[in-house]
mmCIF file of N, CA and C in Angstrom:
data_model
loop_
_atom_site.group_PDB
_atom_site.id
_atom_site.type_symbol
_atom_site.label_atom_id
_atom_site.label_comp_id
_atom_site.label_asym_id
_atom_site.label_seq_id
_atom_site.Cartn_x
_atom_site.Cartn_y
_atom_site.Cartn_z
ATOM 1 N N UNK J 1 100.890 103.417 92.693
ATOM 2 C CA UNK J 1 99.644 103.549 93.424
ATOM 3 C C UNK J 1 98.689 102.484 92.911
ATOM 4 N N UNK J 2 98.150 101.296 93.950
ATOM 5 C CA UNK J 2 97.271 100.660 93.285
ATOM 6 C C UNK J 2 95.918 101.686 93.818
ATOM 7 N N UNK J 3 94.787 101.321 92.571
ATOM 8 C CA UNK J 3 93.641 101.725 92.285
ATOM 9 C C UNK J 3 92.552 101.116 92.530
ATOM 10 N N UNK J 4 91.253 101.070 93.190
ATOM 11 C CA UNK J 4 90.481 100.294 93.234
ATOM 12 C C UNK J 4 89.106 101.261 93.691
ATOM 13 N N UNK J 5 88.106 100.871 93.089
ATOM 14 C CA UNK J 5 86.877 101.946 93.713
ATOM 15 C C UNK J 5 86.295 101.425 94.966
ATOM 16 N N UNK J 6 85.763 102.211 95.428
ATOM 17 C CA UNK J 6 85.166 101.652 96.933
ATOM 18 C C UNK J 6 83.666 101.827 96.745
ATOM 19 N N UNK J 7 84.042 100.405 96.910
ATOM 20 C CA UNK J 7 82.114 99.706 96.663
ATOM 21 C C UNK J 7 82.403 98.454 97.538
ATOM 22 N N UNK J 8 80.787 98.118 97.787
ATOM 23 C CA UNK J 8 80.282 96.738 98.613
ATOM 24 C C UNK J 8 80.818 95.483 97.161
ATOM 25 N N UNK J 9 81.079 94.931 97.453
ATOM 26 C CA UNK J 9 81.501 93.762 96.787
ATOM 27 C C UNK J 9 80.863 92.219 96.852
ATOM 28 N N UNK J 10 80.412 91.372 96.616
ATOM 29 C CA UNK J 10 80.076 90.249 96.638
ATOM 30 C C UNK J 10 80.246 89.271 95.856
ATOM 31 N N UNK J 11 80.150 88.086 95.955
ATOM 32 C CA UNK J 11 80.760 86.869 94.909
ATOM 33 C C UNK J 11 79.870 86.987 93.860
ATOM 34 N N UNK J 12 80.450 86.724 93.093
ATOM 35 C CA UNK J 12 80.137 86.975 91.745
ATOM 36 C C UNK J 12 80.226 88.125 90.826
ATOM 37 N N UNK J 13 80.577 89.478 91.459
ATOM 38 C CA UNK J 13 80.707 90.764 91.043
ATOM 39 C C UNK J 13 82.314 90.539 90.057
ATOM 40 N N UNK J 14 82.777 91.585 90.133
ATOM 41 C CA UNK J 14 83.794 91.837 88.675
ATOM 42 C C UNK J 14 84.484 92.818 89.689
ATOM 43 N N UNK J 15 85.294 92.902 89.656
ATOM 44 C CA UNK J 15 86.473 94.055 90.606
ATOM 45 C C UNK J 15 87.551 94.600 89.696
ATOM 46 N N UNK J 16 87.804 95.338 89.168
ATOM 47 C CA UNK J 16 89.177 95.687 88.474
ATOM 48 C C UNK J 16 90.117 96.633 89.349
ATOM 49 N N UNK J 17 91.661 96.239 89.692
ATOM 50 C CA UNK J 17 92.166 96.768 90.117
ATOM 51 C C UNK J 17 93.434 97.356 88.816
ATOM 52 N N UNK J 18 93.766 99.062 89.635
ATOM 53 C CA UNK J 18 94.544 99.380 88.290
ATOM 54 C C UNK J 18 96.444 99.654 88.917
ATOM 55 N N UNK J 19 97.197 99.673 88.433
ATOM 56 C CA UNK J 19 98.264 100.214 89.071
ATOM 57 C C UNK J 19 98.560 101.333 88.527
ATOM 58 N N UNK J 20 98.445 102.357 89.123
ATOM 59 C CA UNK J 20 99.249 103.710 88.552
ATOM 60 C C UNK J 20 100.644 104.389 88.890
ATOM 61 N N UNK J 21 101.346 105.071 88.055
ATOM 62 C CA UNK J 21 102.564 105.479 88.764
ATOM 63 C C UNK J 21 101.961 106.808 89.582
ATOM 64 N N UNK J 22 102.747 107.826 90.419
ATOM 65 C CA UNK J 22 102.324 108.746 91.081
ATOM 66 C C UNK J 22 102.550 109.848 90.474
ATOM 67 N N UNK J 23 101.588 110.720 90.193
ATOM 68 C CA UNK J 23 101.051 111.937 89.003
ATOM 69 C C UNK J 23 100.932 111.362 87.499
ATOM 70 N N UNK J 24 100.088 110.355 87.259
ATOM 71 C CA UNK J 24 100.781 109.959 86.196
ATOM 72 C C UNK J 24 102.148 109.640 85.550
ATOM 73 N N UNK J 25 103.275 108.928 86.357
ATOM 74 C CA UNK J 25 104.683 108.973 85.994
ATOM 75 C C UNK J 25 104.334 107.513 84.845
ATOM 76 N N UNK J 26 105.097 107.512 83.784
ATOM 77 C CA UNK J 26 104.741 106.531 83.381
ATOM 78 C C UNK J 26 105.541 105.154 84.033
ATOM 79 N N UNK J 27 104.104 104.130 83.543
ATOM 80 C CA UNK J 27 104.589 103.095 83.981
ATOM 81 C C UNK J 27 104.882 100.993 83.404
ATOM 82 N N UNK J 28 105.263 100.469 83.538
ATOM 83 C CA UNK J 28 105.541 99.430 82.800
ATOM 84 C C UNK J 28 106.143 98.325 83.580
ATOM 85 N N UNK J 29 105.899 96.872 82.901
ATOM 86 C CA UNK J 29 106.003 95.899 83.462
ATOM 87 C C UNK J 29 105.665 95.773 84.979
ATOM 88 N N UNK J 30 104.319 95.976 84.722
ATOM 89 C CA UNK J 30 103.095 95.783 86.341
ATOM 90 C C UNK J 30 103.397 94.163 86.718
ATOM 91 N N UNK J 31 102.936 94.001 87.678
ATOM 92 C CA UNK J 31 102.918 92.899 88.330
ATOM 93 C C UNK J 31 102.068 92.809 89.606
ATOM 94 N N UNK J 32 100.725 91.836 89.570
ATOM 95 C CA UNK J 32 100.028 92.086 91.160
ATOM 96 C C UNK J 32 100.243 91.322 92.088
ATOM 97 N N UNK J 33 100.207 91.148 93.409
ATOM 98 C CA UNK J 33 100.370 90.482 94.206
ATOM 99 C C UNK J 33 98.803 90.242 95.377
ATOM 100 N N UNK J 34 98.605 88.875 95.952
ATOM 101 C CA UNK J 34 97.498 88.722 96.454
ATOM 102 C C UNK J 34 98.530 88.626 97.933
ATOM 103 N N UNK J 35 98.480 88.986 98.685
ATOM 104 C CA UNK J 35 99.327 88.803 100.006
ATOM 105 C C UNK J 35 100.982 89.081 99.645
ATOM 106 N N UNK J 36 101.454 87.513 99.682
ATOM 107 C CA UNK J 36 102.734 87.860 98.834
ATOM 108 C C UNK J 36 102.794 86.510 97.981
ATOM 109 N N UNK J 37 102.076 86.650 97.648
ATOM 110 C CA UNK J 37 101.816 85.562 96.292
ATOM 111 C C UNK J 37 101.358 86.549 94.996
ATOM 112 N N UNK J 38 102.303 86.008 93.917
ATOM 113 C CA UNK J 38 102.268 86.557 92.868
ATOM 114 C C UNK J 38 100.688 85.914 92.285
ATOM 115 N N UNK J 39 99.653 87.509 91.155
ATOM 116 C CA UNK J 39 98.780 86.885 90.690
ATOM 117 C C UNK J 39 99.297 86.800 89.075
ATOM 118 N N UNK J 40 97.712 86.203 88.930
ATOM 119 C CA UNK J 40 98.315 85.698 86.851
ATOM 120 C C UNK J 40 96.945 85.472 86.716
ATOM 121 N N UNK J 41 96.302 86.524 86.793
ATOM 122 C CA UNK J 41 94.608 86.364 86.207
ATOM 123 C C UNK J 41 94.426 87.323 85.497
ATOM 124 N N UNK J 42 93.432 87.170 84.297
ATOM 125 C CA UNK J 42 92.804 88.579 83.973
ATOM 126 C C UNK J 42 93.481 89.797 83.660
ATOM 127 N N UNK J 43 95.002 89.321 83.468
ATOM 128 C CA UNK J 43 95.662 90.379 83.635
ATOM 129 C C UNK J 43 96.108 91.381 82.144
ATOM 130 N N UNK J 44 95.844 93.283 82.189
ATOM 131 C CA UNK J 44 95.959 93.300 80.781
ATOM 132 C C UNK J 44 96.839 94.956 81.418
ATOM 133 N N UNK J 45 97.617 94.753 80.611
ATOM 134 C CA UNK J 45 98.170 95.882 81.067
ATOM 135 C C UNK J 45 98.890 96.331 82.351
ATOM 136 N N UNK J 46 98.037 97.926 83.018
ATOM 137 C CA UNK J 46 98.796 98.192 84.119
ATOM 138 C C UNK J 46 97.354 97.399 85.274
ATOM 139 N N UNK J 47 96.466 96.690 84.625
ATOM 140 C CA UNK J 47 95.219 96.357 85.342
ATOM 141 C C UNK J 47 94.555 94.797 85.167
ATOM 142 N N UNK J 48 94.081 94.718 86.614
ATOM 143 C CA UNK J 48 94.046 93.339 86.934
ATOM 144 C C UNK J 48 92.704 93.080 87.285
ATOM 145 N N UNK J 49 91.903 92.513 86.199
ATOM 146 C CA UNK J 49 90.199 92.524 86.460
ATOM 147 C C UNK J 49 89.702 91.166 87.277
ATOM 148 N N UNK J 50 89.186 90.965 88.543
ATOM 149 C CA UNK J 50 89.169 89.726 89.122
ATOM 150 C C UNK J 50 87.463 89.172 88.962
ATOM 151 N N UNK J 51 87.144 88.053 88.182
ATOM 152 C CA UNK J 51 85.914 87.758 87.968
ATOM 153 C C UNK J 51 85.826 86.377 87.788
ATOM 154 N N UNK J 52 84.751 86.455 88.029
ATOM 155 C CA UNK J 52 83.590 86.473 88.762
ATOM 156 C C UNK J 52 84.459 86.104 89.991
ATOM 157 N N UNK J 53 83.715 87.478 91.161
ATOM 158 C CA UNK J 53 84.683 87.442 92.584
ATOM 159 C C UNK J 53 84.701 85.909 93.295
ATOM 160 N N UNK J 54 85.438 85.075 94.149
ATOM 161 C CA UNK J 54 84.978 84.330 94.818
ATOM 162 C C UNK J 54 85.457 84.973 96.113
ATOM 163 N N UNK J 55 84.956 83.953 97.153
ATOM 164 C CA UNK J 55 85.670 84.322 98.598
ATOM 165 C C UNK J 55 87.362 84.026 98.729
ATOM 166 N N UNK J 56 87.500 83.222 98.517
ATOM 167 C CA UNK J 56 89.221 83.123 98.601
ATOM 168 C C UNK J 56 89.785 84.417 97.654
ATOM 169 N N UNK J 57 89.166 85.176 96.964
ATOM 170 C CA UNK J 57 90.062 86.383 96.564
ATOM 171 C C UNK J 57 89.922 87.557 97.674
ATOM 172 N N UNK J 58 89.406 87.593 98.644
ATOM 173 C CA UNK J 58 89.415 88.564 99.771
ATOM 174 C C UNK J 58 90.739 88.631 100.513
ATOM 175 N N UNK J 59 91.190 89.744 100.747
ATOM 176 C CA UNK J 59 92.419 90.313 101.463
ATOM 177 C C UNK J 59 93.107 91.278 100.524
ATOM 178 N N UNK J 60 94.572 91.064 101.380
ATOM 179 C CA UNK J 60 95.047 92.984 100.817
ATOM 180 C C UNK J 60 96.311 92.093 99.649
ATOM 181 N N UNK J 61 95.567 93.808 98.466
ATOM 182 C CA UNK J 61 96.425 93.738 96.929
ATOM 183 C C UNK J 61 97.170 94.586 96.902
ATOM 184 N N UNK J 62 98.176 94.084 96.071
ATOM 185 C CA UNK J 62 99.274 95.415 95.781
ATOM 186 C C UNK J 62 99.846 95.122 94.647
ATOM 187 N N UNK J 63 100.565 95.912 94.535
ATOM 188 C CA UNK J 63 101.295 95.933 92.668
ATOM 189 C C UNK J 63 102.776 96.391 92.611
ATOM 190 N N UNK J 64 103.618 95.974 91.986
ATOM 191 C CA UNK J 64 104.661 96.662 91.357
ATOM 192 C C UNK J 64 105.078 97.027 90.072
ATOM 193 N N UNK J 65 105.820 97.800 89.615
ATOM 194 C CA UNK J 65 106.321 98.272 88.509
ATOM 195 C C UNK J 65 106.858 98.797 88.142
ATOM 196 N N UNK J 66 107.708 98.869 86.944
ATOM 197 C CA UNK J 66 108.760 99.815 86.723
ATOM 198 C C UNK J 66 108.124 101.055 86.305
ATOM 199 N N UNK J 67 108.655 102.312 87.213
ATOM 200 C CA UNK J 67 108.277 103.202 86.751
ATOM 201 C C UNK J 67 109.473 104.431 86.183
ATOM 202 N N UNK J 68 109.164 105.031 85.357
ATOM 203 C CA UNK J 68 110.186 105.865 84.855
ATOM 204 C C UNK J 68 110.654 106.883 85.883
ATOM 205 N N UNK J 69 112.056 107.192 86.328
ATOM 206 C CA UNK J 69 112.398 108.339 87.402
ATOM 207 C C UNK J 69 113.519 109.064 86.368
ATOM 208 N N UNK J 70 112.896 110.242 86.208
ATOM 209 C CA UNK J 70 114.575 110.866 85.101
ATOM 210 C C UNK J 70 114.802 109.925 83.644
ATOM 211 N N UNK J 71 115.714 109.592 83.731
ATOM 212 C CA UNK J 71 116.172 108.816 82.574
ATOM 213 C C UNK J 71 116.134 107.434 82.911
ATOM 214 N N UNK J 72 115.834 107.374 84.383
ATOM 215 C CA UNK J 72 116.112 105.608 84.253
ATOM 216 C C UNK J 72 114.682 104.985 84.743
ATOM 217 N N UNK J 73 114.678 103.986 84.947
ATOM 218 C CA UNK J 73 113.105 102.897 85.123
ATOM 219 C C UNK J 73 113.556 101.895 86.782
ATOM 220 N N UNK J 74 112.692 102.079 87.742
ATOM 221 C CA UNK J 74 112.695 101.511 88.765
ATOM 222 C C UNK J 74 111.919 101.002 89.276
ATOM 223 N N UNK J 75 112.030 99.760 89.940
ATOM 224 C CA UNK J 75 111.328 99.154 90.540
ATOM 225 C C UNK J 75 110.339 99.545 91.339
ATOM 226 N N UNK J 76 109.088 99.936 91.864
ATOM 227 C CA UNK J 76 108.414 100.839 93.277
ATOM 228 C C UNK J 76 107.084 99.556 93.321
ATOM 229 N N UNK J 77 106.782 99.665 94.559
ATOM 230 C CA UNK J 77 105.457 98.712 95.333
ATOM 231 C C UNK J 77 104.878 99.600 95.443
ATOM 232 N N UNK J 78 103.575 99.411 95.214
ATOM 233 C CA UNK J 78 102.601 99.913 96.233
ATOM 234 C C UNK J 78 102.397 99.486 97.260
ATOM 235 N N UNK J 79 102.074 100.456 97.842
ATOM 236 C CA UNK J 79 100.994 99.925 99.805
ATOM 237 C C UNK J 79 100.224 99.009 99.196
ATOM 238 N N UNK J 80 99.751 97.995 100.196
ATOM 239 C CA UNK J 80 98.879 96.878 100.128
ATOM 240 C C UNK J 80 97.213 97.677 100.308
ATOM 241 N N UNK J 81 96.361 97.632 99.664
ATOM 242 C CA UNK J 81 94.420 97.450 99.537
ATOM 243 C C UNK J 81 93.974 96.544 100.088
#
């Protein structure tokens, strides 16, 4: 599940997006995507802080990651934000 609060946004603001697994499943080796281009900013963890906003960061985010199912670890996307 990617995470993001819903607020007005404008350039120069700070945005953090988070990836979560679903109910808390744990999760590891996140990865975000801006369309379908891989990102590499800001990145710490399961969360991806975008700052100072510009306009070319507008459109839909998503994330992947391994998340734990049972005993084993799988790949899952989120829906695109």
């Amino acid at each position: 599940v990617l995470q993001v609060l819903a607020q007005v946004l404008v350039e120069g603001d700070t945005v953090t997006l988070r990836c979560r697994g679903w109910q808390d499943m744990s999760v590891t080796g996140v990865q975000f995507y801006h369309g379908d281009k891989e990102v590499r900013m800001s990145l710490r963890g399961t969360e991806l802080s975008l700052s100072p906003l510009q306009l070319h960061y507008s459109g839909r985010y998503s994330c992947a990651a391994r998340v734990k199912s049972g005993r084993s670890r799988e790949w899952q996307e989120s829906v695109p934000v």
